[in-house]
PDB file of C-alpha atoms and ligand atoms in Angstrom:
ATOM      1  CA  UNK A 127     -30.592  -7.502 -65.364  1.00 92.00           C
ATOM      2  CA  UNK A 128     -28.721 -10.086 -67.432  1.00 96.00           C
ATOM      3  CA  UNK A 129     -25.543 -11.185 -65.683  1.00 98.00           C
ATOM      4  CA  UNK A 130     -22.541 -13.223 -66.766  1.00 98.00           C
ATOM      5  CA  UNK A 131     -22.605 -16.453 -65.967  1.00 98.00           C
ATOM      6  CA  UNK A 132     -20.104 -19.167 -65.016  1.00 98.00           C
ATOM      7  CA  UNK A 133     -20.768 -22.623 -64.511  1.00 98.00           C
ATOM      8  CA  UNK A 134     -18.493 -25.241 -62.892  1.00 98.00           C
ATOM      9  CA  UNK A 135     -19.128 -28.911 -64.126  1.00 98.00           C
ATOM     10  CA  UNK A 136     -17.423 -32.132 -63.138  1.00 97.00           C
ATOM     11  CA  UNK A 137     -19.860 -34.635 -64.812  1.00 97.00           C
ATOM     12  CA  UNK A 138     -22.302 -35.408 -67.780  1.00 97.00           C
ATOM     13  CA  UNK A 139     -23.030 -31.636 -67.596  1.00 98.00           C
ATOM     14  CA  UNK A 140     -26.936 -31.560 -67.970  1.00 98.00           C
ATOM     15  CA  UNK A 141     -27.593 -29.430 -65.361  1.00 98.00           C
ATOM     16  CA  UNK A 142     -25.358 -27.067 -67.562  1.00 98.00           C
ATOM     17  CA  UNK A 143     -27.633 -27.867 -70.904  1.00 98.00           C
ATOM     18  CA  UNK A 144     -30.816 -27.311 -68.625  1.00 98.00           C
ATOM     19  CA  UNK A 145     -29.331 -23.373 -68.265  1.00 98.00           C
ATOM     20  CA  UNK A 146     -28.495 -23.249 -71.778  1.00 98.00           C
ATOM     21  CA  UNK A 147     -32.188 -23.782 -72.795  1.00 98.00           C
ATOM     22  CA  UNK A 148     -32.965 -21.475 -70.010  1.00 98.00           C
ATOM     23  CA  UNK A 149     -30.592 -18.432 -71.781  1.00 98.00           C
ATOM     24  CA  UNK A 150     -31.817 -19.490 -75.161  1.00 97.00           C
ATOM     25  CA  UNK A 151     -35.652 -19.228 -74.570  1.00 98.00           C
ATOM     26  CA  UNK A 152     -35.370 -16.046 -72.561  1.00 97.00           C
ATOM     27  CA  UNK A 153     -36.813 -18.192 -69.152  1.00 97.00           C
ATOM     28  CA  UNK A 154     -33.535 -16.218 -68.153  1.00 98.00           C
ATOM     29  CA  UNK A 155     -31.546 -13.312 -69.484  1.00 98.00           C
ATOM     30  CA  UNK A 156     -28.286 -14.117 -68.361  1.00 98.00           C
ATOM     31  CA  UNK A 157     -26.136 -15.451 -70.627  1.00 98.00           C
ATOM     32  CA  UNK A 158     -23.672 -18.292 -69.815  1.00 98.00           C
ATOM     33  CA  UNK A 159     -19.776 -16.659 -70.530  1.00 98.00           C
ATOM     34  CA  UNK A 160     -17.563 -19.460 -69.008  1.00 98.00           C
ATOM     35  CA  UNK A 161     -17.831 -22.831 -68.439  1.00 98.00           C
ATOM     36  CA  UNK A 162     -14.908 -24.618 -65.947  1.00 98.00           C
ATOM     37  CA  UNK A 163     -14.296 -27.953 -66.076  1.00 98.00           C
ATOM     38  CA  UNK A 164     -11.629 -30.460 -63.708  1.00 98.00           C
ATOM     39  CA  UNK A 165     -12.260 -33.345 -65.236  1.00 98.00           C
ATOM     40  CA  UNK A 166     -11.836 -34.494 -68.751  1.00 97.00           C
ATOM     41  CA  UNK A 167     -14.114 -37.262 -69.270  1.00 97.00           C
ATOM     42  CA  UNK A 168     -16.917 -34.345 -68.707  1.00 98.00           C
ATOM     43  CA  UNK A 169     -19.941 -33.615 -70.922  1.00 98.00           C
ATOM     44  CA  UNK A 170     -19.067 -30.253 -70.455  1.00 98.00           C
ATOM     45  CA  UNK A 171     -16.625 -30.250 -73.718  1.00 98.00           C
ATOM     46  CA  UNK A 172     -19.109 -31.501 -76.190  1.00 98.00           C
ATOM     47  CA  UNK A 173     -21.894 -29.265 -75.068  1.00 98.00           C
ATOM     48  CA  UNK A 174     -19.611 -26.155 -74.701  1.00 98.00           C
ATOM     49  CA  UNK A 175     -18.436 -26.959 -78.211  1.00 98.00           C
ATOM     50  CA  UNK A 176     -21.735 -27.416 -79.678  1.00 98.00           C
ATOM     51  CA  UNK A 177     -22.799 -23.846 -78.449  1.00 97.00           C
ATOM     52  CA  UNK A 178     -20.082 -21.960 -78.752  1.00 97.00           C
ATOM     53  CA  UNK A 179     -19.267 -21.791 -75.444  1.00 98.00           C
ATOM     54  CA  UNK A 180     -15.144 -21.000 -73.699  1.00 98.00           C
ATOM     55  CA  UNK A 181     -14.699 -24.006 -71.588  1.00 98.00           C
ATOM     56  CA  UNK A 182     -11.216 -24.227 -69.644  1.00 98.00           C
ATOM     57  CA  UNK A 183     -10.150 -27.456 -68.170  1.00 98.00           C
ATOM     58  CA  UNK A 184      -8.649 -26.402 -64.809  1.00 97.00           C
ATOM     59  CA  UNK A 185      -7.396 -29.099 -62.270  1.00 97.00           C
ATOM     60  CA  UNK A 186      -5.636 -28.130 -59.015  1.00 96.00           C
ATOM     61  CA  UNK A 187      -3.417 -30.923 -59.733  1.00 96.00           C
ATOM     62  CA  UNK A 188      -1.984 -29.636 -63.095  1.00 96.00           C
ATOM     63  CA  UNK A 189      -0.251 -26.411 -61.342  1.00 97.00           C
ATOM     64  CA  UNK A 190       2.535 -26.392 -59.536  1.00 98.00           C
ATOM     65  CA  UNK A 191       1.327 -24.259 -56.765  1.00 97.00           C
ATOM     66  CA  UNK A 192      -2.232 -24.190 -54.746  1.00 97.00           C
ATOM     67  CA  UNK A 193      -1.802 -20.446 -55.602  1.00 97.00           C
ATOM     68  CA  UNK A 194      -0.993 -20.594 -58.990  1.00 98.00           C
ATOM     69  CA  UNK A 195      -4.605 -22.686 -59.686  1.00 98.00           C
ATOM     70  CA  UNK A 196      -6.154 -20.225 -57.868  1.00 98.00           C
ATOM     71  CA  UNK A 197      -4.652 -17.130 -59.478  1.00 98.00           C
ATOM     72  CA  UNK A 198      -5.395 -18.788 -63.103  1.00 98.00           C
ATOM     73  CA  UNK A 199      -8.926 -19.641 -61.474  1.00 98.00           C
ATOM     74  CA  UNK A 200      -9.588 -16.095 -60.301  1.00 98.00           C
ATOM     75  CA  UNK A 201      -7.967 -14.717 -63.514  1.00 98.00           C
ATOM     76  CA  UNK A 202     -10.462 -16.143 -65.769  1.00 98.00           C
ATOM     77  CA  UNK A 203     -13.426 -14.956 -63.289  1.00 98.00           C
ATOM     78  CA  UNK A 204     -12.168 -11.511 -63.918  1.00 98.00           C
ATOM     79  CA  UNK A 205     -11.726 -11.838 -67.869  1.00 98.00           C
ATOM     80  CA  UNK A 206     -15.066 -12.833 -68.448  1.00 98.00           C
ATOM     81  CA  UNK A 207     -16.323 -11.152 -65.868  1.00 98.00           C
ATOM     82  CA  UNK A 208     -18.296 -12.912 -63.984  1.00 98.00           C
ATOM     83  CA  UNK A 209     -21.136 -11.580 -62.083  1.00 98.00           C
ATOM     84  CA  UNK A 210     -22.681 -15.409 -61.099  1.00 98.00           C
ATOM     85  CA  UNK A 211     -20.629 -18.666 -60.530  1.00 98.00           C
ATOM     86  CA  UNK A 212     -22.966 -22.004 -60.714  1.00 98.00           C
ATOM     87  CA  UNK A 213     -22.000 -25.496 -59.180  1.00 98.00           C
ATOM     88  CA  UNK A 214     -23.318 -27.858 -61.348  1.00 98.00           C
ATOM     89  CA  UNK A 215     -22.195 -31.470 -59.971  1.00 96.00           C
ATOM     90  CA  UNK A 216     -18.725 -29.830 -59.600  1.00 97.00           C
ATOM     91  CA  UNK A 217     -17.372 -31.984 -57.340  1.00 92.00           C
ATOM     92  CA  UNK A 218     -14.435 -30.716 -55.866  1.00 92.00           C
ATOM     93  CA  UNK A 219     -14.042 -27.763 -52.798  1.00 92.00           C
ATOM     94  CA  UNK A 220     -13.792 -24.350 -54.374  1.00 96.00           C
ATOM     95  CA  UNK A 221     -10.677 -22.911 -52.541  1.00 96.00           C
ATOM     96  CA  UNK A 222     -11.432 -20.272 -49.743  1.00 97.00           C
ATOM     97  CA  UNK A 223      -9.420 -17.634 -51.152  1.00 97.00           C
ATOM     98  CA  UNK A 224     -12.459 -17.503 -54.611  1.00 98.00           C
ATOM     99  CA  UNK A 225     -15.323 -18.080 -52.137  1.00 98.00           C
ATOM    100  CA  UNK A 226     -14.120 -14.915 -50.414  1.00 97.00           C
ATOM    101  CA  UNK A 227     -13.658 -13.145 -53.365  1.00 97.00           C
ATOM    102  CA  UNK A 228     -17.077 -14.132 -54.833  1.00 98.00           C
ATOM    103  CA  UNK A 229     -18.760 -13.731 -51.321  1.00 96.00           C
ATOM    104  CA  UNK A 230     -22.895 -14.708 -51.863  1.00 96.00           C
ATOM    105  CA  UNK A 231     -22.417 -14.752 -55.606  1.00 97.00           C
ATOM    106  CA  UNK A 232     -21.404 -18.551 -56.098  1.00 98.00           C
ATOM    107  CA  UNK A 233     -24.455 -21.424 -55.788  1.00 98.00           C
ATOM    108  CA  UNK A 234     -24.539 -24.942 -55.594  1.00 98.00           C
ATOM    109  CA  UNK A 235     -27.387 -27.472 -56.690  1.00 98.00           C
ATOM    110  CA  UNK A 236     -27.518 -30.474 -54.353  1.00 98.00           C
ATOM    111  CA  UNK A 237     -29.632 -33.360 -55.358  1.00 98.00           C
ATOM    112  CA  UNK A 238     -31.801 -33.715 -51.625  1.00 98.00           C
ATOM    113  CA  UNK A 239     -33.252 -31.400 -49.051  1.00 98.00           C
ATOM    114  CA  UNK A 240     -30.648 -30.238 -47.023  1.00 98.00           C
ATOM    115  CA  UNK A 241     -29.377 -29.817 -44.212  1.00 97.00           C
ATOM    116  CA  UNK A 242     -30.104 -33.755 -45.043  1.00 98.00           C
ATOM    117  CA  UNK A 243     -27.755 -35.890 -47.034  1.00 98.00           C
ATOM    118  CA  UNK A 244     -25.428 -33.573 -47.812  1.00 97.00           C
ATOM    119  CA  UNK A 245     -21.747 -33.679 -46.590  1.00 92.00           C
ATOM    120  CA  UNK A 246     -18.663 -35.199 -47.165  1.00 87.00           C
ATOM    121  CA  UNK A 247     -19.259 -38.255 -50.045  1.00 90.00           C
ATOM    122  CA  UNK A 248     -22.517 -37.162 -50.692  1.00 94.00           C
ATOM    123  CA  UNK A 249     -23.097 -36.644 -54.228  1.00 92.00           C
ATOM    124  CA  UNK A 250     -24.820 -38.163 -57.310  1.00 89.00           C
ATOM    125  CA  UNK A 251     -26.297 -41.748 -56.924  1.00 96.00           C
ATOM    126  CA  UNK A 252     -24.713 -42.107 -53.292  1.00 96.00           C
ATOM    127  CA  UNK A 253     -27.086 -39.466 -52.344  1.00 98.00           C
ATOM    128  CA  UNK A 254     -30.092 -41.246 -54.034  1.00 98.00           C
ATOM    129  CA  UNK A 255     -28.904 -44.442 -52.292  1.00 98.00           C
ATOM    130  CA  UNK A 256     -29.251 -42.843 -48.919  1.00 98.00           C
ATOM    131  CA  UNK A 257     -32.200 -41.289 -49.476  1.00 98.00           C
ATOM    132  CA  UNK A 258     -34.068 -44.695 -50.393  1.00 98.00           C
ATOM    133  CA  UNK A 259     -32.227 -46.556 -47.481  1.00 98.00           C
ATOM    134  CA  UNK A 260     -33.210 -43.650 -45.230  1.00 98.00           C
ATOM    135  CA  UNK A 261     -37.120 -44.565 -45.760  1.00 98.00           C
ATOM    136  CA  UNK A 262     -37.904 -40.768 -46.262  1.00 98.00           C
ATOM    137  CA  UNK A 263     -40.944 -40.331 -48.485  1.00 98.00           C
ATOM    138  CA  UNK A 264     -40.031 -36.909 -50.174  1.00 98.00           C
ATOM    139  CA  UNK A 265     -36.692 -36.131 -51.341  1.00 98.00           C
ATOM    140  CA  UNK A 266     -35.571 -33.389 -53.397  1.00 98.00           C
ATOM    141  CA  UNK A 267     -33.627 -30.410 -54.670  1.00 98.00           C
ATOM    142  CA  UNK A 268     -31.785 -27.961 -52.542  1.00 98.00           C
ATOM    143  CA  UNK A 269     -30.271 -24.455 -54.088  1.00 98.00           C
ATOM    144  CA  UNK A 270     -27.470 -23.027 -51.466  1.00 98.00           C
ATOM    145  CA  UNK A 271     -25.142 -20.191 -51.608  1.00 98.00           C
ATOM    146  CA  UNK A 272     -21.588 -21.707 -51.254  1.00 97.00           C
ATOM    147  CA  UNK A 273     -19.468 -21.123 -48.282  1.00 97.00           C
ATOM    148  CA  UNK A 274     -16.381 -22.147 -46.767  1.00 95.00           C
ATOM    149  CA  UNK A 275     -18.187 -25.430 -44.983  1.00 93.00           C
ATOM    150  CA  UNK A 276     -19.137 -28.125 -47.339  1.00 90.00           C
ATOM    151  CA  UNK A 277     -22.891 -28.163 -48.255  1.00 93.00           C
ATOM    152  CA  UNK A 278     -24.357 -25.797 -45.333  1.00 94.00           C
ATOM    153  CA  UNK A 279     -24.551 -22.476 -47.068  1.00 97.00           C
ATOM    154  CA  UNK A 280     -27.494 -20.222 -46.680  1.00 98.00           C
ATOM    155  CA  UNK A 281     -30.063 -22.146 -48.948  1.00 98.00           C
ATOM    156  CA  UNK A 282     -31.906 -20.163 -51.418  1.00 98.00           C
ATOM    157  CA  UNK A 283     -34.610 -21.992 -52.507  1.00 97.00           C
ATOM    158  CA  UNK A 284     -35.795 -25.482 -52.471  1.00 98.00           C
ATOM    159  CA  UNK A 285     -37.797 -28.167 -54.787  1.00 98.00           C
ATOM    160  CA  UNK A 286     -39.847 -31.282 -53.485  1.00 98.00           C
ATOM    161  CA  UNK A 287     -39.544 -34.696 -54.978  1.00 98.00           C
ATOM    162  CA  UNK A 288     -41.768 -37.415 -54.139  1.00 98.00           C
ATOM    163  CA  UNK A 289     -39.692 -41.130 -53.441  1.00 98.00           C
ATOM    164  CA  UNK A 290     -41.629 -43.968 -54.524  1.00 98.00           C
ATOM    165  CA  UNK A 291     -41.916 -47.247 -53.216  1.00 97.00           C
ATOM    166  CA  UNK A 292     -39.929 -49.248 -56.295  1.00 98.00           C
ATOM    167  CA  UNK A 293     -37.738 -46.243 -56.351  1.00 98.00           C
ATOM    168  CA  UNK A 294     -34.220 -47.583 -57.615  1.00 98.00           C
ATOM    169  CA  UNK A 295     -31.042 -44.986 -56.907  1.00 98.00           C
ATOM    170  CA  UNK A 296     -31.392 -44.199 -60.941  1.00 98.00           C
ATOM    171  CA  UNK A 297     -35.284 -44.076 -60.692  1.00 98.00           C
ATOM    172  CA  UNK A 298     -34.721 -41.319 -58.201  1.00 98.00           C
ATOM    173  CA  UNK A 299     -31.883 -39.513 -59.730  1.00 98.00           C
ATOM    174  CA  UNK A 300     -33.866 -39.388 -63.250  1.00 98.00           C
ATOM    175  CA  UNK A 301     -37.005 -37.266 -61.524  1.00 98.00           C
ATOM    176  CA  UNK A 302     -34.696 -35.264 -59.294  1.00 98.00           C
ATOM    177  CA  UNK A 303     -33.010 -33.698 -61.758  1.00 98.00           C
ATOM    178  CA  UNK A 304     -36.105 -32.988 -63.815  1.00 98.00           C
ATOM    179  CA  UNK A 305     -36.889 -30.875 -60.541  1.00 98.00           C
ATOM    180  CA  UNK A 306     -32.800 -29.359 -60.610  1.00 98.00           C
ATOM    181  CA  UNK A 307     -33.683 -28.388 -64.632  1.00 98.00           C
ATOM    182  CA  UNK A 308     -36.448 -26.263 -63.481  1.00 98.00           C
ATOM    183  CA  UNK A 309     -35.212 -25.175 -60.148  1.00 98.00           C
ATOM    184  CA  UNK A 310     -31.651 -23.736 -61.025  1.00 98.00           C
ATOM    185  CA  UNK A 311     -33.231 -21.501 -63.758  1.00 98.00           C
ATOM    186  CA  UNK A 312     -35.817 -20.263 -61.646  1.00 97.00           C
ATOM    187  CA  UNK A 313     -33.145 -19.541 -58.737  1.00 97.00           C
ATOM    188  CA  UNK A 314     -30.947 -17.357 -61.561  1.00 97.00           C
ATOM    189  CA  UNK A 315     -33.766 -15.180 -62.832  1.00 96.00           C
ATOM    190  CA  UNK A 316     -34.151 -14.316 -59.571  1.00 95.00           C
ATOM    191  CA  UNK A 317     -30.872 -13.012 -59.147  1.00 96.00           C
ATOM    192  CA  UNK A 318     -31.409 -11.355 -61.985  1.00 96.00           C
ATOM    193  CA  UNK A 319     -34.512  -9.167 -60.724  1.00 93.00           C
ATOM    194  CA  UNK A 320     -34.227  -8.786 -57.106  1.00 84.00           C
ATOM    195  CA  UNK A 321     -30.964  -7.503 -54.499  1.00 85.00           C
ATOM    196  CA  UNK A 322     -29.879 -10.814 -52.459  1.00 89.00           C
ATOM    197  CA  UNK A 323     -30.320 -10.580 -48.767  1.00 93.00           C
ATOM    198  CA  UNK A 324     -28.292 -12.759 -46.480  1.00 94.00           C
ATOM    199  CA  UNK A 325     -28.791 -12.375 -42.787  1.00 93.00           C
ATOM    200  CA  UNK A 326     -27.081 -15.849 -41.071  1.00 89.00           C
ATOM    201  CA  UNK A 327     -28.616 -18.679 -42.719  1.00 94.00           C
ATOM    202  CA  UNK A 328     -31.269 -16.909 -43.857  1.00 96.00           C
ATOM    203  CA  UNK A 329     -31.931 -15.669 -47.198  1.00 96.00           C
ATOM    204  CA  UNK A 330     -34.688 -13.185 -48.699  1.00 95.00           C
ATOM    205  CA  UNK A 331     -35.041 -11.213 -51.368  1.00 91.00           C
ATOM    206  CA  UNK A 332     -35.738  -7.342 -51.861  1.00 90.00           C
TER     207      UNK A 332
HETATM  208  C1  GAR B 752     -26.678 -33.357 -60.138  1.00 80.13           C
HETATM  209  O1  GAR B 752     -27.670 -34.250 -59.714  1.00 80.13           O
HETATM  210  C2  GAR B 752     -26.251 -32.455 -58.993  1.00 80.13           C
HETATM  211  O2  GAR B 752     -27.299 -32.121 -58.132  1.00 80.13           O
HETATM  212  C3  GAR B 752     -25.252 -33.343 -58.317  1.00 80.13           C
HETATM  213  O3  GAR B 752     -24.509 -33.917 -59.365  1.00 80.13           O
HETATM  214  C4  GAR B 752     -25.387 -34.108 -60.476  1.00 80.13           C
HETATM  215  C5  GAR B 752     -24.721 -33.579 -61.715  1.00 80.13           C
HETATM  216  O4  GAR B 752     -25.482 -33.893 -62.836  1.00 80.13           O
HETATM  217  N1  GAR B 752     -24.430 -32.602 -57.400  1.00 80.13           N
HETATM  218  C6  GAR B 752     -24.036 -33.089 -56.242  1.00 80.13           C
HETATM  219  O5  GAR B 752     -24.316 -34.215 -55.865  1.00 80.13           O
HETATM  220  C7  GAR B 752     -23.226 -32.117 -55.394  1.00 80.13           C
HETATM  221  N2  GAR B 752     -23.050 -32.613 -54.073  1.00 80.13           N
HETATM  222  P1  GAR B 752     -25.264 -33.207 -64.243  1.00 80.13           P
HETATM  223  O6  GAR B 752     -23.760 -33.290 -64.553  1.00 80.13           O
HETATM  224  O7  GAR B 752     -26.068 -34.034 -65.201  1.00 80.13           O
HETATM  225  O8  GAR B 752     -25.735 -31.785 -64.152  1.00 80.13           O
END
């Protein structure tokens, strides 16, 4: 089944171009719709342009009501209709009211194996950092569905990254998200083929 895609990006956005090249090659048949953006120093533009791609800038900050953003928010979810919403270094809490709405249908990529190093402040090179200070020998790539609690949704699948002894924050960050590229396609086709089965934490396909 193809499904519409959005994907939420706060940073260089390649995450976003690694599910591009996913849609493009057929790896997946979903095809990315909408592209949502709160920052405007953000890859996202340039990409989005370069493909044809709607991207909205949408900032809580630029409305003059909490439920006006979310309203606008939820109003171009339903427009483009949107059957999947990706976090893709977004890095700002989706309100409650749109993980309600989109109840198991919104994921997050995390760049470690959670439940470790996530949290509050834990994103990008900080995680990287931690992970290196830490003295863990295998980091990686985590795949959660998002829920109201920061980081500690039901985690859909995972991807295992060897740390290396001269491993700089940036040295580490480079080969993790070679793992995200190939993990965060792999996560949508499945989506695509199979019915989503959430029973607490725990999540299976059927
Ligand atoms: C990725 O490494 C992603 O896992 C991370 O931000 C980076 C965004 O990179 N997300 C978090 O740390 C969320 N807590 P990108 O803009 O190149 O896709």
């Amino acid at each position: 089944m193809s499904l519409n895609l959005c994907v939420l990006v706060s940073g260089k956005g390649s995450n976003l171009k690694a599910i591009i090249r996913a849609s493009a090659s057929g790896k997946i048949k979903s095809k990315i719709k909408l592209v949502i953006t709160n920052k405007l120093t953000s890859g996202a533009f340039d990409i989005c342009n370069r493909e044809g791609i709607r991207c909205v800038y949408m900032a809580e900050e630029n409305f003059s009501s909490r439920s006006k953003y979310i309203n606008e928010f939820l109003r171009y979810l339903r427009k483009y209709k949107i059957d999947l919403i990706l976090l893709a270094g977004y890095l700002r809490k989706l309100p409650e009211e749109i993980v309600k709405k989109y109840r198991n249908r919104i994921l997050n990529i995390h760049p470690s194996l959670l439940p470790s190093f996530g949290g509050k402040g834990m994103y990008g090179l900080n995680v990287h950092r931690a992970v290196i200070d830490s003295g863990v020998k295998i980091s990686g790539v985590t795949v959660h569905i998002v829920t109201e609690t920061y980081d500690s949704g039901p985690i859909v699948m995972q991807k295992a990254v060897i740390v290396k002894d001269d491993d700089t924050p940036e040295s580490l960050s480079l080969r993790t998200k070679k793992a995200e590229h190939i993990l965060y396609p792999k996560v949508i086709s499945l989506f695509e083929s199979k019915k989503i089965k959430v029973k607490n934490q725990r999540v299976s396909f059927v």
